């Protein structure tokens, strides 16, 4: 999930196209470049009054370039590097198990709860209880519940979210052969770097000898083809050999070291990915308690009945990324390799939600000790002011009559008709 200061992702989202314009550029360069080089060489020969025999004498030094040995060395080094790379790649591919499995829940619940409380409980309790080392979950789609009240006391609701529990490092068990091949690639690459460094120093000394041989009196390019040209060609050929060998060693050093670093830098993570979608309808109704004629307290509550249809998808994913050096060492993208079922986590999420829904209170009651004492005093006062000779049956009859009259009073004229 890229954030502020994250690494640029342009190269990872698009691929450069090779269109007709690029093809024309390549063909024109392939045709024009040799002609330009030939014309430039002819101009140099004309300016320095060089003959074809002198150029041929100079070109004879190139016949000792030992092209066969160069090609044989490059082929042998490429074969060894390719063998190490193929072995490491094959060992890594055998550990991959690209499966896509999810645990799914689709049910319908009828509960006396406000729809907002479902989403509040899910976000602040159910998901927060599944954090890893108290690190907040990664939210890819924020839960934004929408309530649509269609008519008075009735409506529908919906909400959707995607969260991932903070990934934790998953150890990778490598075989001893893989570890040896990875270390061999790293050591061979560093040895090639050291050899390239030594060759660079020798090349510097060779270039100094070439400069000393030419002397400071060389004012023209034609001095190269003078009487001292043969010795100069020998020194130049030695410098060219050192340069070519240095480039070869440096190229294979980069190949081996980058290959080893690629397998050393891989870090795997395991995390829980949760998708939650909930839709449903709700209706409001009123419920009253303590409406008897002799009741001193009364509780009126608005009861919301919700029809909840959740759709929960849970998957335990295995992802990988590559660490680097510097400030952005772990800001590279993670790639999902595996998605496996997690019925245990799904069952746990369902149980937490059901426990919350079943434990809700719909009727307000007195929970304070002082309020209970005050209600008890009022009840005692009512008992004292009530006629003492009234039989219990008469009291019960009066209570039923009072309840009937109260219901008649609550009815509207239209309902009475």
mmCIF file of C-alpha atoms in Angstrom:
data_model
loop_
_atom_site.group_PDB
_atom_site.id
_atom_site.type_symbol
_atom_site.label_atom_id
_atom_site.label_comp_id
_atom_site.label_asym_id
_atom_site.label_seq_id
_atom_site.Cartn_x
_atom_site.Cartn_y
_atom_site.Cartn_z
ATOM 1 C CA UNK A 1 0.000 0.000 0.000
ATOM 2 C CA UNK A 2 1.951 3.037 -1.183
ATOM 3 C CA UNK A 3 1.885 6.066 1.064
ATOM 4 C CA UNK A 4 3.661 9.338 1.498
ATOM 5 C CA UNK A 5 7.282 9.114 0.450
ATOM 6 C CA UNK A 6 6.874 5.670 -1.100
ATOM 7 C CA UNK A 7 8.984 4.455 -3.964
ATOM 8 C CA UNK A 8 7.763 5.351 -7.482
ATOM 9 C CA UNK A 9 5.641 2.682 -9.080
ATOM 10 C CA UNK A 10 5.658 3.871 -12.706
ATOM 11 C CA UNK A 11 7.837 1.041 -14.016
ATOM 12 C CA UNK A 12 5.698 -1.533 -12.237
ATOM 13 C CA UNK A 13 2.372 -0.372 -13.665
ATOM 14 C CA UNK A 14 3.208 -0.105 -17.362
ATOM 15 C CA UNK A 15 5.444 -1.694 -19.999
ATOM 16 C CA UNK A 16 7.250 0.336 -22.627
ATOM 17 C CA UNK A 17 5.843 -0.334 -26.064
ATOM 18 C CA UNK A 18 7.940 -0.997 -29.155
ATOM 19 C CA UNK A 19 5.967 0.661 -31.928
ATOM 20 C CA UNK A 20 6.584 1.539 -35.548
ATOM 21 C CA UNK A 21 8.474 4.716 -34.638
ATOM 22 C CA UNK A 22 10.951 2.760 -32.540
ATOM 23 C CA UNK A 23 11.402 0.233 -35.334
ATOM 24 C CA UNK A 24 12.156 3.019 -37.824
ATOM 25 C CA UNK A 25 14.717 4.515 -35.419
ATOM 26 C CA UNK A 26 16.486 1.169 -35.022
ATOM 27 C CA UNK A 27 16.625 0.498 -38.769
ATOM 28 C CA UNK A 28 17.776 4.002 -39.628
ATOM 29 C CA UNK A 29 20.490 3.848 -36.967
ATOM 30 C CA UNK A 30 21.669 0.456 -38.235
ATOM 31 C CA UNK A 31 21.981 1.842 -41.777
ATOM 32 C CA UNK A 32 23.247 5.344 -41.081
ATOM 33 C CA UNK A 33 25.705 4.626 -38.276
ATOM 34 C CA UNK A 34 28.138 2.459 -40.301
ATOM 35 C CA UNK A 35 28.185 5.060 -43.071
ATOM 36 C CA UNK A 36 28.875 7.884 -40.598
ATOM 37 C CA UNK A 37 31.705 5.871 -39.009
ATOM 38 C CA UNK A 38 33.258 5.153 -42.422
ATOM 39 C CA UNK A 39 33.077 8.775 -43.493
ATOM 40 C CA UNK A 40 34.621 9.888 -40.226
ATOM 41 C CA UNK A 41 37.491 7.415 -40.583
ATOM 42 C CA UNK A 42 38.106 8.588 -44.163
ATOM 43 C CA UNK A 43 38.180 12.193 -42.995
ATOM 44 C CA UNK A 44 40.769 11.329 -40.300
ATOM 45 C CA UNK A 45 42.936 9.568 -42.900
ATOM 46 C CA UNK A 46 42.711 12.562 -45.245
ATOM 47 C CA UNK A 47 43.537 15.101 -42.560
ATOM 48 C CA UNK A 48 46.566 13.116 -41.352
ATOM 49 C CA UNK A 49 47.655 11.994 -44.851
ATOM 50 C CA UNK A 50 47.540 8.317 -43.958
ATOM 51 C CA UNK A 51 47.867 5.644 -46.594
ATOM 52 C CA UNK A 52 46.093 2.314 -46.723
ATOM 53 C CA UNK A 53 49.405 0.507 -46.078
ATOM 54 C CA UNK A 54 49.907 2.400 -42.830
ATOM 55 C CA UNK A 55 46.402 1.599 -41.673
ATOM 56 C CA UNK A 56 46.896 -2.055 -42.614
ATOM 57 C CA UNK A 57 50.110 -2.149 -40.565
ATOM 58 C CA UNK A 58 48.217 -0.727 -37.613
ATOM 59 C CA UNK A 59 45.349 -3.194 -38.040
ATOM 60 C CA UNK A 60 47.749 -6.160 -37.995
ATOM 61 C CA UNK A 61 48.137 -5.662 -34.267
ATOM 62 C CA UNK A 62 44.502 -6.596 -33.872
ATOM 63 C CA UNK A 63 45.183 -10.030 -35.309
ATOM 64 C CA UNK A 64 46.774 -10.932 -31.986
ATOM 65 C CA UNK A 65 43.537 -10.271 -30.094
ATOM 66 C CA UNK A 66 43.036 -13.988 -29.316
ATOM 67 C CA UNK A 67 39.310 -13.878 -30.119
ATOM 68 C CA UNK A 68 38.943 -17.642 -29.654
ATOM 69 C CA UNK A 69 40.219 -17.540 -26.085
ATOM 70 C CA UNK A 70 37.999 -14.617 -25.269
ATOM 71 C CA UNK A 71 34.935 -16.400 -26.588
ATOM 72 C CA UNK A 72 35.912 -19.620 -24.808
ATOM 73 C CA UNK A 73 36.362 -17.792 -21.485
ATOM 74 C CA UNK A 74 33.097 -15.912 -21.861
ATOM 75 C CA UNK A 75 31.255 -19.117 -22.730
ATOM 76 C CA UNK A 76 32.697 -20.986 -19.724
ATOM 77 C CA UNK A 77 31.894 -18.138 -17.296
ATOM 78 C CA UNK A 78 28.391 -17.777 -18.745
ATOM 79 C CA UNK A 79 27.800 -21.518 -18.420
ATOM 80 C CA UNK A 80 28.847 -21.533 -14.744
ATOM 81 C CA UNK A 81 26.781 -18.435 -13.929
ATOM 82 C CA UNK A 82 23.741 -19.798 -15.731
ATOM 83 C CA UNK A 83 24.069 -23.117 -13.892
ATOM 84 C CA UNK A 84 24.119 -21.401 -10.495
ATOM 85 C CA UNK A 85 21.204 -19.157 -11.435
ATOM 86 C CA UNK A 86 19.154 -22.077 -12.803
ATOM 87 C CA UNK A 87 19.796 -24.160 -9.669
ATOM 88 C CA UNK A 88 18.758 -21.316 -7.348
ATOM 89 C CA UNK A 89 15.697 -20.510 -9.424
ATOM 90 C CA UNK A 90 14.572 -24.131 -9.566
ATOM 91 C CA UNK A 91 15.014 -24.543 -5.806
ATOM 92 C CA UNK A 92 12.907 -21.418 -5.220
ATOM 93 C CA UNK A 93 10.182 -22.510 -7.613
ATOM 94 C CA UNK A 94 9.784 -25.867 -5.881
ATOM 95 C CA UNK A 95 8.766 -24.037 -2.690
ATOM 96 C CA UNK A 96 6.011 -22.086 -4.416
ATOM 97 C CA UNK A 97 2.464 -23.382 -4.058
ATOM 98 C CA UNK A 98 0.167 -20.882 -5.831
ATOM 99 C CA UNK A 99 -3.280 -21.734 -4.431
ATOM 100 C CA UNK A 100 -6.298 -19.422 -4.142
ATOM 101 C CA UNK A 101 -8.645 -20.590 -1.396
ATOM 102 C CA UNK A 102 -10.916 -18.537 0.867
ATOM 103 C CA UNK A 103 -13.269 -19.183 3.772
ATOM 104 C CA UNK A 104 -16.698 -17.728 3.135
ATOM 105 C CA UNK A 105 -19.719 -16.895 5.314
ATOM 106 C CA UNK A 106 -23.134 -15.937 3.943
ATOM 107 C CA UNK A 107 -26.024 -15.956 6.393
ATOM 108 C CA UNK A 108 -29.036 -13.961 7.540
ATOM 109 C CA UNK A 109 -29.451 -12.781 11.108
ATOM 110 C CA UNK A 110 -32.543 -11.277 12.729
ATOM 111 C CA UNK A 111 -31.418 -9.206 15.696
ATOM 112 C CA UNK A 112 -32.676 -6.295 17.799
ATOM 113 C CA UNK A 113 -29.756 -3.945 17.205
ATOM 114 C CA UNK A 114 -29.148 -0.658 15.469
ATOM 115 C CA UNK A 115 -27.236 -1.120 12.160
ATOM 116 C CA UNK A 116 -24.542 1.376 13.172
ATOM 117 C CA UNK A 117 -23.671 -0.716 16.202
ATOM 118 C CA UNK A 118 -22.869 -3.682 13.932
ATOM 119 C CA UNK A 119 -20.201 -1.724 12.081
ATOM 120 C CA UNK A 120 -18.875 -0.036 15.231
ATOM 121 C CA UNK A 121 -18.461 -3.385 16.950
ATOM 122 C CA UNK A 122 -16.811 -4.918 13.874
ATOM 123 C CA UNK A 123 -14.275 -2.119 13.442
ATOM 124 C CA UNK A 124 -13.463 -1.256 17.070
ATOM 125 C CA UNK A 125 -13.695 -4.667 18.724
ATOM 126 C CA UNK A 126 -13.695 -7.615 16.338
ATOM 127 C CA UNK A 127 -10.950 -6.346 14.024
ATOM 128 C CA UNK A 128 -8.989 -4.492 16.713
ATOM 129 C CA UNK A 129 -8.741 -7.682 18.788
ATOM 130 C CA UNK A 130 -6.899 -9.363 15.909
ATOM 131 C CA UNK A 131 -4.001 -6.940 15.696
ATOM 132 C CA UNK A 132 -0.474 -8.297 15.590
ATOM 133 C CA UNK A 133 1.775 -6.866 18.317
ATOM 134 C CA UNK A 134 -0.652 -3.958 18.843
ATOM 135 C CA UNK A 135 0.055 -2.638 15.331
ATOM 136 C CA UNK A 136 -3.111 -1.288 13.660
ATOM 137 C CA UNK A 137 -4.497 -3.315 10.809
ATOM 138 C CA UNK A 138 -3.882 -2.221 7.241
ATOM 139 C CA UNK A 139 -7.096 -0.717 5.880
ATOM 140 C CA UNK A 140 -7.432 -1.006 2.103
ATOM 141 C CA UNK A 141 -11.105 -0.053 2.017
ATOM 142 C CA UNK A 142 -12.451 1.915 4.934
ATOM 143 C CA UNK A 143 -15.734 0.905 6.500
ATOM 144 C CA UNK A 144 -18.213 3.645 5.641
ATOM 145 C CA UNK A 145 -21.732 2.464 6.596
ATOM 146 C CA UNK A 146 -24.652 4.027 4.733
ATOM 147 C CA UNK A 147 -28.113 4.162 6.293
ATOM 148 C CA UNK A 148 -31.049 5.001 4.058
ATOM 149 C CA UNK A 149 -34.227 5.757 5.985
ATOM 150 C CA UNK A 150 -36.986 5.219 3.417
ATOM 151 C CA UNK A 151 -40.073 5.945 5.556
ATOM 152 C CA UNK A 152 -40.507 6.764 9.238
ATOM 153 C CA UNK A 153 -39.012 3.975 11.265
ATOM 154 C CA UNK A 154 -37.993 1.845 8.281
ATOM 155 C CA UNK A 155 -35.032 1.734 5.909
ATOM 156 C CA UNK A 156 -32.016 -0.198 4.681
ATOM 157 C CA UNK A 157 -28.284 -0.126 5.293
ATOM 158 C CA UNK A 158 -25.058 -1.356 3.732
ATOM 159 C CA UNK A 159 -21.332 -1.276 4.428
ATOM 160 C CA UNK A 160 -18.113 -2.766 3.050
ATOM 161 C CA UNK A 161 -14.505 -2.993 4.179
ATOM 162 C CA UNK A 162 -11.190 -4.710 3.391
ATOM 163 C CA UNK A 163 -8.555 -5.047 6.113
ATOM 164 C CA UNK A 164 -5.321 -6.964 6.516
ATOM 165 C CA UNK A 165 -3.811 -7.900 9.843
ATOM 166 C CA UNK A 166 -0.248 -6.579 10.134
ATOM 167 C CA UNK A 167 1.957 -9.088 8.265
ATOM 168 C CA UNK A 168 4.470 -11.059 10.278
ATOM 169 C CA UNK A 169 7.718 -12.489 8.960
ATOM 170 C CA UNK A 170 7.450 -16.087 7.825
ATOM 171 C CA UNK A 171 10.719 -18.053 8.074
ATOM 172 C CA UNK A 172 11.835 -19.785 4.887
ATOM 173 C CA UNK A 173 13.372 -23.227 5.305
ATOM 174 C CA UNK A 174 16.034 -23.665 2.629
ATOM 175 C CA UNK A 175 17.906 -26.847 1.845
ATOM 176 C CA UNK A 176 21.678 -26.987 2.434
ATOM 177 C CA UNK A 177 22.358 -27.240 -1.315
ATOM 178 C CA UNK A 178 20.501 -23.996 -1.949
ATOM 179 C CA UNK A 179 22.400 -22.208 0.823
ATOM 180 C CA UNK A 180 25.751 -23.393 -0.552
ATOM 181 C CA UNK A 181 24.876 -22.361 -4.111
ATOM 182 C CA UNK A 182 23.732 -18.923 -2.951
ATOM 183 C CA UNK A 183 26.914 -18.395 -0.947
ATOM 184 C CA UNK A 184 29.039 -19.630 -3.860
ATOM 185 C CA UNK A 185 27.395 -17.137 -6.199
ATOM 186 C CA UNK A 186 28.023 -14.295 -3.761
ATOM 187 C CA UNK A 187 31.662 -15.212 -3.140
ATOM 188 C CA UNK A 188 32.401 -15.772 -6.839
ATOM 189 C CA UNK A 189 30.889 -12.411 -7.718
ATOM 190 C CA UNK A 190 32.934 -10.580 -5.095
ATOM 191 C CA UNK A 191 36.126 -12.339 -6.243
ATOM 192 C CA UNK A 192 35.379 -11.211 -9.783
ATOM 193 C CA UNK A 193 34.953 -7.668 -8.467
ATOM 194 C CA UNK A 194 38.372 -7.865 -6.821
ATOM 195 C CA UNK A 195 39.900 -9.188 -10.050
ATOM 196 C CA UNK A 196 38.222 -6.365 -11.976
ATOM 197 C CA UNK A 197 39.670 -3.859 -9.511
ATOM 198 C CA UNK A 198 43.179 -5.304 -9.931
ATOM 199 C CA UNK A 199 42.833 -5.206 -13.713
ATOM 200 C CA UNK A 200 41.708 -1.570 -13.516
ATOM 201 C CA UNK A 201 44.931 -0.677 -11.694
ATOM 202 C CA UNK A 202 47.024 -2.555 -14.268
ATOM 203 C CA UNK A 203 45.132 -0.786 -17.043
ATOM 204 C CA UNK A 204 45.979 2.567 -15.510
ATOM 205 C CA UNK A 205 49.708 1.691 -15.502
ATOM 206 C CA UNK A 206 49.462 0.450 -19.101
ATOM 207 C CA UNK A 207 47.898 3.726 -20.213
ATOM 208 C CA UNK A 208 50.672 5.638 -18.470
ATOM 209 C CA UNK A 209 53.269 3.619 -20.401
ATOM 210 C CA UNK A 210 51.441 4.362 -23.665
ATOM 211 C CA UNK A 211 51.509 8.063 -22.869
ATOM 212 C CA UNK A 212 55.188 7.967 -21.952
ATOM 213 C CA UNK A 213 56.011 6.146 -25.188
ATOM 214 C CA UNK A 214 54.227 8.639 -27.395
ATOM 215 C CA UNK A 215 55.973 11.550 -25.688
ATOM 216 C CA UNK A 216 54.829 15.063 -25.321
ATOM 217 C CA UNK A 217 56.060 15.985 -28.849
ATOM 218 C CA UNK A 218 53.261 14.059 -30.559
ATOM 219 C CA UNK A 219 51.317 16.793 -32.293
ATOM 220 C CA UNK A 220 49.400 14.823 -34.871
ATOM 221 C CA UNK A 221 47.478 11.627 -35.130
ATOM 222 C CA UNK A 222 49.912 10.434 -37.746
ATOM 223 C CA UNK A 223 52.669 10.110 -35.153
ATOM 224 C CA UNK A 224 51.032 6.869 -34.136
ATOM 225 C CA UNK A 225 52.084 5.421 -37.501
ATOM 226 C CA UNK A 226 55.659 6.632 -37.334
ATOM 227 C CA UNK A 227 58.767 4.498 -36.819
ATOM 228 C CA UNK A 228 57.818 3.963 -33.231
ATOM 229 C CA UNK A 229 54.386 2.738 -34.195
ATOM 230 C CA UNK A 230 55.139 -0.964 -33.740
ATOM 231 C CA UNK A 231 56.125 -0.583 -30.089
ATOM 232 C CA UNK A 232 53.190 1.731 -29.500
ATOM 233 C CA UNK A 233 50.795 -0.778 -31.025
ATOM 234 C CA UNK A 234 52.137 -3.453 -28.673
ATOM 235 C CA UNK A 235 51.577 -1.274 -25.638
ATOM 236 C CA UNK A 236 48.147 -0.248 -26.903
ATOM 237 C CA UNK A 237 47.192 -3.850 -27.543
ATOM 238 C CA UNK A 238 48.184 -4.796 -23.993
ATOM 239 C CA UNK A 239 46.072 -1.953 -22.618
ATOM 240 C CA UNK A 240 43.152 -3.034 -24.807
ATOM 241 C CA UNK A 241 43.479 -6.610 -23.542
ATOM 242 C CA UNK A 242 43.427 -5.427 -19.953
ATOM 243 C CA UNK A 243 40.374 -3.258 -20.636
ATOM 244 C CA UNK A 244 38.424 -6.093 -22.289
ATOM 245 C CA UNK A 245 39.280 -8.589 -19.545
ATOM 246 C CA UNK A 246 38.324 -6.023 -16.895
ATOM 247 C CA UNK A 247 34.935 -5.453 -18.554
ATOM 248 C CA UNK A 248 34.309 -9.212 -18.757
ATOM 249 C CA UNK A 249 35.159 -9.770 -15.085
ATOM 250 C CA UNK A 250 33.041 -6.798 -14.033
ATOM 251 C CA UNK A 251 30.055 -8.004 -16.059
ATOM 252 C CA UNK A 252 30.067 -11.503 -14.581
ATOM 253 C CA UNK A 253 30.719 -10.075 -11.111
ATOM 254 C CA UNK A 254 27.558 -7.962 -11.357
ATOM 255 C CA UNK A 255 25.591 -10.955 -12.629
ATOM 256 C CA UNK A 256 26.668 -13.274 -9.791
ATOM 257 C CA UNK A 257 26.376 -10.682 -7.027
ATOM 258 C CA UNK A 258 22.954 -9.433 -8.145
ATOM 259 C CA UNK A 259 21.716 -13.015 -8.395
ATOM 260 C CA UNK A 260 22.900 -13.790 -4.864
ATOM 261 C CA UNK A 261 21.462 -10.549 -3.491
ATOM 262 C CA UNK A 262 18.111 -11.316 -5.107
ATOM 263 C CA UNK A 263 17.757 -14.543 -3.146
ATOM 264 C CA UNK A 264 19.258 -13.087 0.027
ATOM 265 C CA UNK A 265 16.889 -10.095 -0.036
ATOM 266 C CA UNK A 266 13.620 -12.040 -0.276
ATOM 267 C CA UNK A 267 11.404 -11.787 2.814
ATOM 268 C CA UNK A 268 8.136 -13.674 3.145
ATOM 269 C CA UNK A 269 5.175 -12.571 5.259
ATOM 270 C CA UNK A 270 2.027 -14.241 6.498
ATOM 271 C CA UNK A 271 -1.116 -12.260 7.245
ATOM 272 C CA UNK A 272 -4.892 -12.485 7.477
ATOM 273 C CA UNK A 273 -6.940 -10.736 4.804
ATOM 274 C CA UNK A 274 -10.603 -10.027 5.642
ATOM 275 C CA UNK A 275 -13.346 -8.790 3.361
ATOM 276 C CA UNK A 276 -16.655 -7.849 4.987
ATOM 277 C CA UNK A 277 -19.830 -6.766 3.267
ATOM 278 C CA UNK A 278 -23.143 -6.297 5.064
ATOM 279 C CA UNK A 279 -26.579 -5.354 3.770
ATOM 280 C CA UNK A 280 -30.011 -5.430 5.356
ATOM 281 C CA UNK A 281 -33.136 -3.616 6.458
ATOM 282 C CA UNK A 282 -34.332 -2.238 9.788
ATOM 283 C CA UNK A 283 -37.657 -1.271 11.394
ATOM 284 C CA UNK A 284 -38.419 0.678 14.562
ATOM 285 C CA UNK A 285 -41.011 -0.122 17.221
ATOM 286 C CA UNK A 286 -41.681 1.018 20.778
ATOM 287 C CA UNK A 287 -41.790 -1.123 23.894
ATOM 288 C CA UNK A 288 -42.933 0.035 27.350
ATOM 289 C CA UNK A 289 -42.542 -1.613 30.733
ATOM 290 C CA UNK A 290 -43.924 -0.691 34.164
ATOM 291 C CA UNK A 291 -47.337 0.541 32.980
ATOM 292 C CA UNK A 292 -49.405 -0.860 35.845
ATOM 293 C CA UNK A 293 -51.573 1.471 37.961
ATOM 294 C CA UNK A 294 -49.491 0.800 41.030
ATOM 295 C CA UNK A 295 -46.084 0.969 39.212
ATOM 296 C CA UNK A 296 -44.043 3.954 40.359
ATOM 297 C CA UNK A 297 -41.460 3.732 37.528
ATOM 298 C CA UNK A 298 -41.886 3.285 33.813
ATOM 299 C CA UNK A 299 -39.454 2.561 30.957
ATOM 300 C CA UNK A 300 -40.167 3.401 27.322
ATOM 301 C CA UNK A 301 -37.705 2.209 24.661
ATOM 302 C CA UNK A 302 -37.414 2.355 20.874
ATOM 303 C CA UNK A 303 -36.636 -1.137 19.616
ATOM 304 C CA UNK A 304 -34.896 -1.483 16.238
ATOM 305 C CA UNK A 305 -35.261 -4.827 14.526
ATOM 306 C CA UNK A 306 -32.596 -5.445 11.893
ATOM 307 C CA UNK A 307 -32.410 -8.078 9.203
ATOM 308 C CA UNK A 308 -28.669 -8.546 8.670
ATOM 309 C CA UNK A 309 -27.136 -10.336 5.667
ATOM 310 C CA UNK A 310 -23.357 -10.458 6.082
ATOM 311 C CA UNK A 311 -20.875 -11.719 3.510
ATOM 312 C CA UNK A 312 -17.481 -12.402 5.056
ATOM 313 C CA UNK A 313 -14.445 -13.714 3.136
ATOM 314 C CA UNK A 314 -11.336 -14.639 5.095
ATOM 315 C CA UNK A 315 -8.046 -15.867 3.660
ATOM 316 C CA UNK A 316 -4.604 -16.382 5.130
ATOM 317 C CA UNK A 317 -2.176 -15.074 2.535
ATOM 318 C CA UNK A 318 1.552 -15.567 2.004
ATOM 319 C CA UNK A 319 3.279 -12.584 0.392
ATOM 320 C CA UNK A 320 6.871 -11.781 -0.488
ATOM 321 C CA UNK A 321 8.961 -8.680 -1.020
ATOM 322 C CA UNK A 322 12.611 -7.799 -1.573
ATOM 323 C CA UNK A 323 14.587 -5.732 0.887
ATOM 324 C CA UNK A 324 17.107 -3.153 -0.235
ATOM 325 C CA UNK A 325 19.559 -0.808 1.424
ATOM 326 C CA UNK A 326 18.920 2.780 2.388
ATOM 327 C CA UNK A 327 15.895 4.613 3.696
ATOM 328 C CA UNK A 328 13.412 2.744 1.476
ATOM 329 C CA UNK A 329 14.629 -0.735 2.217
ATOM 330 C CA UNK A 330 11.158 -2.208 2.839
ATOM 331 C CA UNK A 331 9.021 0.025 0.626
ATOM 332 C CA UNK A 332 8.985 -2.261 -2.375
ATOM 333 C CA UNK A 333 5.633 -3.848 -3.284
ATOM 334 C CA UNK A 334 4.569 -7.151 -1.797
ATOM 335 C CA UNK A 335 3.428 -9.919 -4.113
ATOM 336 C CA UNK A 336 0.788 -12.420 -2.997
ATOM 337 C CA UNK A 337 1.992 -15.991 -3.556
ATOM 338 C CA UNK A 338 -0.631 -18.073 -1.738
ATOM 339 C CA UNK A 339 -4.199 -17.686 -0.458
ATOM 340 C CA UNK A 340 -5.379 -20.410 1.905
ATOM 341 C CA UNK A 341 -8.590 -21.090 3.773
ATOM 342 C CA UNK A 342 -8.856 -20.020 7.390
ATOM 343 C CA UNK A 343 -12.020 -21.570 8.783
ATOM 344 C CA UNK A 344 -10.792 -21.106 12.348
ATOM 345 C CA UNK A 345 -10.436 -17.328 11.968
ATOM 346 C CA UNK A 346 -13.778 -17.086 10.191
ATOM 347 C CA UNK A 347 -15.486 -19.030 12.964
ATOM 348 C CA UNK A 348 -13.857 -16.808 15.571
ATOM 349 C CA UNK A 349 -15.054 -13.633 13.814
ATOM 350 C CA UNK A 350 -18.577 -15.015 13.573
ATOM 351 C CA UNK A 351 -18.661 -16.003 17.243
ATOM 352 C CA UNK A 352 -17.492 -12.557 18.336
ATOM 353 C CA UNK A 353 -20.173 -10.854 16.283
ATOM 354 C CA UNK A 354 -22.930 -13.213 17.446
ATOM 355 C CA UNK A 355 -21.915 -12.812 21.090
ATOM 356 C CA UNK A 356 -22.116 -9.053 20.717
ATOM 357 C CA UNK A 357 -25.535 -9.201 19.080
ATOM 358 C CA UNK A 358 -26.965 -11.628 21.632
ATOM 359 C CA UNK A 359 -25.622 -9.634 24.579
ATOM 360 C CA UNK A 360 -27.358 -6.387 23.602
ATOM 361 C CA UNK A 361 -29.915 -4.802 25.972
ATOM 362 C CA UNK A 362 -33.114 -3.474 24.444
ATOM 363 C CA UNK A 363 -34.840 -2.239 27.615
ATOM 364 C CA UNK A 364 -33.319 0.515 29.750
ATOM 365 C CA UNK A 365 -33.071 -0.323 33.438
ATOM 366 C CA UNK A 366 -31.673 1.177 36.633
ATOM 367 C CA UNK A 367 -28.095 0.124 37.292
ATOM 368 C CA UNK A 368 -27.031 2.749 39.847
ATOM 369 C CA UNK A 369 -27.273 1.792 43.526
ATOM 370 C CA UNK A 370 -28.568 5.260 44.422
ATOM 371 C CA UNK A 371 -31.267 5.070 41.766
ATOM 372 C CA UNK A 372 -32.347 1.705 43.113
ATOM 373 C CA UNK A 373 -32.559 3.196 46.621
ATOM 374 C CA UNK A 374 -34.636 6.122 45.377
ATOM 375 C CA UNK A 375 -37.005 3.795 43.514
ATOM 376 C CA UNK A 376 -37.351 1.687 46.661
ATOM 377 C CA UNK A 377 -38.258 4.747 48.728
ATOM 378 C CA UNK A 378 -40.896 5.769 46.182
ATOM 379 C CA UNK A 379 -42.320 2.256 46.259
ATOM 380 C CA UNK A 380 -42.477 2.324 50.074
ATOM 381 C CA UNK A 381 -44.171 5.731 49.969
ATOM 382 C CA UNK A 382 -46.775 4.395 47.531
ATOM 383 C CA UNK A 383 -47.367 1.394 49.802
ATOM 384 C CA UNK A 384 -48.007 3.686 52.778
ATOM 385 C CA UNK A 385 -50.366 6.016 50.917
ATOM 386 C CA UNK A 386 -52.327 3.145 49.405
ATOM 387 C CA UNK A 387 -55.566 2.209 51.256
ATOM 388 C CA UNK A 388 -54.707 -0.611 53.593
ATOM 389 C CA UNK A 389 -57.985 -2.421 53.347
ATOM 390 C CA UNK A 390 -58.021 -2.883 49.657
ATOM 391 C CA UNK A 391 -58.020 -6.625 48.909
ATOM 392 C CA UNK A 392 -55.344 -7.940 46.506
ATOM 393 C CA UNK A 393 -58.002 -8.976 43.985
ATOM 394 C CA UNK A 394 -59.387 -5.450 43.929
ATOM 395 C CA UNK A 395 -55.888 -4.039 43.424
ATOM 396 C CA UNK A 396 -55.331 -6.414 40.510
ATOM 397 C CA UNK A 397 -58.687 -5.458 38.985
ATOM 398 C CA UNK A 398 -57.886 -1.738 39.321
ATOM 399 C CA UNK A 399 -54.507 -2.320 37.647
ATOM 400 C CA UNK A 400 -56.135 -4.041 34.696
ATOM 401 C CA UNK A 401 -58.721 -1.252 34.395
ATOM 402 C CA UNK A 402 -56.013 1.417 34.522
ATOM 403 C CA UNK A 403 -53.993 -0.353 31.860
ATOM 404 C CA UNK A 404 -57.059 -0.552 29.593
ATOM 405 C CA UNK A 405 -57.814 3.161 30.068
ATOM 406 C CA UNK A 406 -54.199 4.057 29.297
ATOM 407 C CA UNK A 407 -54.307 2.081 26.093
ATOM 408 C CA UNK A 408 -57.547 3.817 25.089
ATOM 409 C CA UNK A 409 -55.945 7.175 25.754
ATOM 410 C CA UNK A 410 -52.930 6.388 23.580
ATOM 411 C CA UNK A 411 -55.136 5.533 20.592
ATOM 412 C CA UNK A 412 -55.713 8.245 18.009
ATOM 413 C CA UNK A 413 -59.216 9.165 16.804
ATOM 414 C CA UNK A 414 -58.560 7.406 13.499
ATOM 415 C CA UNK A 415 -57.577 4.216 15.283
ATOM 416 C CA UNK A 416 -60.746 4.456 17.437
ATOM 417 C CA UNK A 417 -62.898 4.547 14.308
#
